[in-house]
Tab-separated table of C-alpha atoms and ligand atoms in Angstrom:
chain	number	residue	atom	x	y	z
C	299	MET	CA	-77.167	-4.235	83.373
C	300	TRP	CA	-79.348	-6.605	81.355
C	301	SER	CA	-79.986	-5.720	77.745
C	302	LEU	CA	-83.573	-5.502	76.529
C	303	ILE	CA	-83.139	-8.795	74.668
C	304	GLU	CA	-81.967	-10.542	77.851
C	305	GLN	CA	-84.902	-9.139	79.824
C	306	PHE	CA	-87.282	-10.384	77.134
C	307	GLN	CA	-85.584	-13.810	77.137
C	308	SER	CA	-85.886	-14.072	80.909
C	309	ILE	CA	-89.662	-13.707	80.650
C	310	LEU	CA	-90.009	-16.283	77.878
C	311	HIS	CA	-87.406	-18.713	79.077
C	312	PRO	CA	-85.597	-18.554	82.411
C	313	PRO	CA	-81.794	-18.859	82.548
C	314	CYS	CA	-80.040	-21.913	83.994
C	315	LEU	CA	-79.931	-21.531	87.765
C	316	LEU	CA	-76.494	-23.153	87.883
C	317	CYS	CA	-74.530	-21.429	85.098
C	318	GLY	CA	-76.753	-18.595	83.915
C	319	SER	CA	-76.936	-19.896	80.342
C	320	TRP	CA	-80.020	-18.999	78.304
C	321	HIS	CA	-80.173	-22.550	76.923
C	322	ALA	CA	-82.169	-23.732	79.907
C	323	ASN	CA	-85.466	-25.618	79.997
C	324	MET	CA	-88.542	-24.473	81.894
C	325	ASP	CA	-87.234	-26.124	85.060
C	326	ASN	CA	-84.257	-23.738	84.977
C	327	TYR	CA	-81.352	-25.946	84.033
C	328	CYS	CA	-79.330	-26.483	80.885
C	329	SER	CA	-78.376	-29.941	79.610
C	330	ALA	CA	-74.639	-29.441	80.357
C	331	CYS	CA	-75.321	-28.616	84.035
C	332	TYR	CA	-77.798	-31.488	84.304
C	333	GLN	CA	-75.158	-33.926	83.027
C	334	ASP	CA	-72.656	-32.612	85.568
C	335	LEU	CA	-74.930	-33.159	88.584
C	336	PRO	CA	-73.907	-35.993	90.960
C	337	HIS	CA	-76.531	-38.502	89.757
C	338	ASN	CA	-77.174	-41.591	91.844
C	339	THR	CA	-76.626	-44.233	89.190
C	340	HIS	CA	-75.944	-47.578	90.840
C	341	CYS	CA	-77.231	-48.057	94.346
C	342	CYS	CA	-78.845	-50.346	96.886
C	343	ILE	CA	-82.527	-50.880	96.090
C	344	ARG	CA	-83.490	-50.513	99.710
C	345	CYS	CA	-81.471	-47.566	101.042
C	346	ALA	CA	-80.152	-45.883	97.847
C	347	LEU	CA	-76.531	-45.850	98.987
C	348	PRO	CA	-74.028	-46.457	96.164
C	349	LEU	CA	-72.903	-50.029	95.488
C	350	SER	CA	-69.308	-50.753	94.567
C	351	ASP	CA	-69.966	-53.465	91.954
C	352	SER	CA	-71.181	-51.541	88.929
C	353	ASN	CA	-71.817	-54.655	86.813
C	354	SER	CA	-74.662	-56.025	88.856
C	355	ILE	CA	-78.285	-54.933	88.935
C	356	ASP	CA	-81.001	-55.297	91.566
C	357	GLN	CA	-78.736	-55.487	94.586
C	358	TYR	CA	-78.837	-54.727	98.260
C	359	CYS	CA	-75.997	-53.380	100.363
C	360	GLY	CA	-74.580	-55.429	103.239
C	361	GLN	CA	-76.270	-53.291	105.883
C	362	CYS	CA	-79.731	-53.771	104.315
C	363	LEU	CA	-79.143	-57.514	103.993
C	364	ARG	CA	-78.138	-57.760	107.648
C	365	GLN	CA	-80.756	-55.427	109.060
C	366	PRO	CA	-83.361	-54.298	106.505
C	367	PRO	CA	-85.052	-50.975	107.213
C	368	GLU	CA	-88.844	-50.695	107.516
C	369	PHE	CA	-89.171	-49.174	104.041
C	370	ASN	CA	-88.958	-51.518	101.053
C	371	ARG	CA	-87.296	-49.312	98.458
C	372	SER	CA	-85.640	-45.899	98.161
C	373	LEU	CA	-85.260	-43.674	95.143
C	374	ALA	CA	-82.781	-40.830	95.573
C	375	ALA	CA	-82.061	-38.982	92.350
C	376	LEU	CA	-78.810	-37.288	93.374
C	377	TYR	CA	-76.021	-37.403	95.904
C	378	TYR	CA	-75.907	-34.708	98.549
C	379	LEU	CA	-72.762	-33.150	97.111
C	380	PRO	CA	-72.115	-29.726	95.518
C	381	PRO	CA	-73.913	-28.159	93.725
C	382	VAL	CA	-76.929	-30.193	94.908
C	383	SER	CA	-76.242	-29.426	98.589
C	384	SER	CA	-76.265	-25.655	97.961
C	385	LEU	CA	-79.381	-25.897	95.772
C	386	ILE	CA	-81.171	-27.731	98.593
C	387	HIS	CA	-79.944	-25.140	101.086
C	388	THR	CA	-81.299	-22.239	98.978
C	389	PHE	CA	-84.595	-24.075	98.464
C	390	LYS	CA	-85.110	-24.964	102.126
C	391	ASP	CA	-83.548	-22.149	104.061
C	392	GLN	CA	-83.953	-19.243	101.657
C	393	ASP	CA	-87.330	-20.260	100.213
C	394	ASN	CA	-85.955	-20.374	96.658
C	395	GLN	CA	-88.826	-22.125	94.891
C	396	VAL	CA	-86.987	-22.120	91.548
C	397	ALA	CA	-84.311	-24.346	93.090
C	398	GLY	CA	-87.085	-26.522	94.531
C	399	ARG	CA	-88.648	-26.925	91.101
C	400	LEU	CA	-85.304	-27.769	89.479
C	401	LEU	CA	-84.563	-30.455	92.092
C	402	SER	CA	-88.096	-31.880	91.972
C	403	ALA	CA	-87.814	-32.134	88.185
C	404	CYS	CA	-84.576	-34.143	88.595
C	405	LEU	CA	-86.405	-36.521	90.937
C	406	SER	CA	-89.405	-36.977	88.654
C	407	HIS	CA	-87.093	-37.700	85.652
C	408	TYR	CA	-85.258	-40.244	87.781
C	409	ILE	CA	-88.504	-41.975	88.771
C	410	VAL	CA	-89.793	-42.062	85.173
C	411	ARG	CA	-86.478	-43.462	83.884
C	412	ARG	CA	-86.639	-46.346	86.385
C	413	LYS	CA	-89.966	-47.546	84.868
C	414	LEU	CA	-91.161	-48.969	88.189
C	415	SER	CA	-94.761	-49.434	89.266
C	416	LEU	CA	-95.909	-46.192	90.835
C	417	PRO	CA	-97.483	-45.913	94.301
C	418	GLU	CA	-101.184	-45.320	94.852
C	419	LEU	CA	-100.470	-42.494	97.269
C	420	ILE	CA	-97.549	-40.163	97.962
C	421	ILE	CA	-97.154	-38.232	101.211
C	422	PRO	CA	-94.641	-35.605	102.356
C	423	MET	CA	-92.431	-36.225	105.382
C	424	PRO	CA	-94.412	-34.145	107.909
C	425	LEU	CA	-92.892	-31.224	109.758
C	426	HIS	CA	-93.864	-30.454	113.339
C	427	HIS	CA	-96.260	-27.484	113.352
C	428	ARG	CA	-93.731	-25.329	115.224
C	429	ARG	CA	-91.014	-26.042	112.638
C	430	LEU	CA	-93.579	-25.330	109.908
C	431	GLN	CA	-94.345	-21.960	111.475
C	432	GLN	CA	-90.641	-21.079	111.598
C	433	ARG	CA	-89.923	-22.039	107.988
C	434	GLY	CA	-93.254	-21.033	106.509
C	435	PHE	CA	-93.498	-24.098	104.273
C	436	ASN	CA	-92.776	-27.806	104.266
C	437	GLN	CA	-90.137	-28.448	101.618
C	438	ALA	CA	-91.291	-32.080	101.259
C	439	ALA	CA	-94.848	-30.910	100.514
C	440	VAL	CA	-93.513	-28.671	97.730
C	441	ILE	CA	-91.729	-31.647	96.161
C	442	VAL	CA	-94.896	-33.756	96.512
C	443	GLN	CA	-96.942	-31.093	94.707
C	444	HIS	CA	-94.524	-31.157	91.801
C	445	LEU	CA	-94.423	-34.969	91.613
C	446	SER	CA	-98.174	-35.436	91.920
C	447	LYS	CA	-98.628	-33.050	88.988
C	448	THR	CA	-95.941	-34.461	86.694
C	449	LEU	CA	-96.572	-38.147	87.509
C	450	ALA	CA	-100.358	-37.833	88.032
C	451	LEU	CA	-100.294	-39.303	91.540
C	452	THR	CA	-102.742	-38.986	94.429
C	453	THR	CA	-101.407	-37.147	97.442
C	454	THR	CA	-102.441	-36.002	100.898
C	455	ASN	CA	-100.653	-34.161	103.671
C	456	LYS	CA	-103.347	-35.052	106.202
C	457	LEU	CA	-102.511	-38.717	106.838
C	458	VAL	CA	-99.666	-38.361	109.327
C	459	GLN	CA	-98.732	-35.801	111.963
C	460	ARG	CA	-95.361	-35.192	113.455
C	461	CYS	CA	-96.340	-35.084	117.094
C	462	ALA	CA	-92.905	-34.602	118.632
C	463	ASN	CA	-90.792	-31.595	117.738
C	464	THR	CA	-87.609	-33.640	117.688
C	465	PRO	CA	-84.396	-31.671	118.084
C	466	SER	CA	-82.072	-31.501	115.102
C	467	GLN	CA	-80.771	-34.930	114.126
C	468	GLN	CA	-77.396	-33.466	113.235
C	469	GLY	CA	-74.479	-34.886	115.178
C	470	LEU	CA	-76.446	-37.908	116.421
C	471	ASN	CA	-75.547	-41.476	115.530
C	472	GLN	CA	-78.017	-43.995	114.110
C	473	ARG	CA	-79.124	-45.331	117.507
C	474	GLN	CA	-79.574	-41.891	119.024
C	475	ARG	CA	-81.586	-40.799	115.979
C	476	GLN	CA	-83.891	-43.811	116.286
C	477	ALA	CA	-84.473	-43.187	119.991
C	478	ASN	CA	-85.178	-39.546	119.205
C	479	LEU	CA	-87.883	-40.561	116.737
C	480	ARG	CA	-89.582	-43.423	118.571
C	481	HIS	CA	-92.914	-41.647	119.037
C	482	ALA	CA	-92.426	-38.878	116.516
C	483	PHE	CA	-95.278	-39.731	114.113
C	484	ARG	CA	-98.984	-40.492	114.422
C	485	VAL	CA	-101.480	-41.637	111.788
C	486	GLN	CA	-104.572	-39.540	112.360
C	487	ALA	CA	-106.635	-38.264	109.472
C	488	PRO	CA	-110.147	-37.289	108.389
C	489	LYS	CA	-112.444	-40.215	107.541
C	490	SER	CA	-112.097	-39.833	103.762
C	491	VAL	CA	-108.276	-40.024	103.986
C	492	MET	CA	-108.392	-43.027	106.337
C	493	LYS	CA	-110.782	-44.785	103.932
C	494	LEU	CA	-108.357	-44.267	101.058
C	495	PHE	CA	-105.397	-45.311	103.218
C	496	GLY	CA	-107.206	-48.525	104.241
C	497	LYS	CA	-107.452	-49.584	100.589
C	498	ILE	CA	-103.930	-48.948	99.370
C	499	ARG	CA	-101.011	-51.377	99.222
C	500	HIS	CA	-98.248	-49.120	97.917
C	501	ILE	CA	-97.200	-45.712	99.239
C	502	ALA	CA	-94.236	-43.345	98.850
C	503	ILE	CA	-92.873	-41.039	101.539
C	504	VAL	CA	-91.251	-37.967	100.015
C	505	ASP	CA	-88.434	-35.999	101.632
C	506	ASP	CA	-85.704	-33.608	100.529
C	507	VAL	CA	-82.613	-35.433	101.821
C	508	MET	CA	-82.082	-38.885	103.279
C	509	THR	CA	-79.129	-38.881	105.681
C	510	THR	CA	-79.238	-42.009	107.842
C	511	GLY	CA	-82.824	-42.872	106.902
C	512	ALA	CA	-83.890	-42.810	110.579
C	513	SER	CA	-86.876	-40.463	110.019
C	514	ALA	CA	-88.071	-42.426	106.981
C	515	ASN	CA	-87.655	-45.645	108.935
C	516	ALA	CA	-89.725	-44.366	111.870
C	517	LEU	CA	-92.448	-43.027	109.576
C	518	ALA	CA	-92.526	-46.243	107.505
C	519	LYS	CA	-92.935	-48.259	110.710
C	520	THR	CA	-95.808	-46.049	111.899
C	521	ILE	CA	-97.760	-46.226	108.639
C	522	LYS	CA	-97.169	-49.963	108.206
C	523	GLN	CA	-98.580	-50.592	111.680
C	524	ALA	CA	-101.669	-48.518	110.845
C	525	ASN	CA	-102.440	-50.229	107.522
C	526	PRO	CA	-103.929	-53.735	107.262
C	527	ASN	CA	-102.575	-54.551	103.774
C	528	ASN	CA	-98.914	-55.436	104.272
C	529	LEU	CA	-98.037	-52.059	102.838
C	530	TYR	CA	-95.137	-51.605	100.400
C	531	VAL	CA	-93.389	-48.399	101.430
C	532	GLU	CA	-90.979	-46.434	99.267
C	533	VAL	CA	-88.929	-43.397	100.137
C	534	TRP	CA	-88.412	-40.803	97.434
C	535	CYS	CA	-85.902	-38.047	98.036
C	536	LEU	CA	-83.999	-35.446	96.092
C	537	ALA	CA	-80.619	-36.467	97.438
C	538	ARG	CA	-78.834	-39.116	99.465
C	539	THR	CA	-76.097	-38.224	101.923
C	540	LEU	CA	-73.060	-40.414	101.466
C	541	PRO	CA	-71.286	-42.129	104.349
C	542	PRO	CA	-68.263	-40.156	105.658
C	543	HIS	CA	-65.578	-42.237	103.929
C	544	SER	CA	-67.307	-42.791	100.622
C	545	LYS	CA	-64.974	-42.673	97.612
C	546	LEU	CA	-67.529	-40.496	95.828
C	547	HIS	CA	-66.481	-37.601	98.071
C	548	LEU	CA	-63.315	-37.384	95.981
C	549	TYR	CA	-65.216	-36.112	92.944
H	181	LIG	ZN1	-76.317	-24.539	83.130
H	182	LIG	ZN1	-78.912	-50.649	101.478
């Protein structure tokens, strides 16, 4: 049972969600656990997959050089490895908003550290209304709320709809995923949102995890086609799934 002191501490300052230590910050992690997270340190500018040559900066992976995706840049703070994968699972599937806040804080620190020009608008990866009903919340919209507050960015969740309730992308290869998503999104918004969208040149799509990037690619294509300004599209996500034979799996 918790002592009175511990109960008092938990009100003033929450414990670290990962190790239970009382030396945690207001986003519920301690510095030791933060250091131990699988941070995405050196990666392709475009798709955020790790690059093997750690001496170089500003690089693209071979796949993005051969066949660039529709989005121009990706920022993924962490790799989808333990304990990040279980934190994302508790956030998404068990509605653990503390885990969501911790992960969103990691992403906002990552964005600030990169010192890049920030987008004029950030939008969550939309969920189909049926999926939204099942889950009760859109995890990407929760991350967007956190980022718009900490980075002072404009946001809307009314710009794009997910019009097709695509089946789970799990177990599908890249081509099957793309076919699955061909008509998945539609830009349709109230006049005020469309007016704002018509003026911007730089936007970020926010999602929890980027696996193959097929959803982000389809959404980037849809919003680029609907905007007259040669839009620069970024993808911001909490974590990047590594390819099956990545060496990083050994850690
Ligand atoms: Zn800790
Ligand atoms: Zn790449």
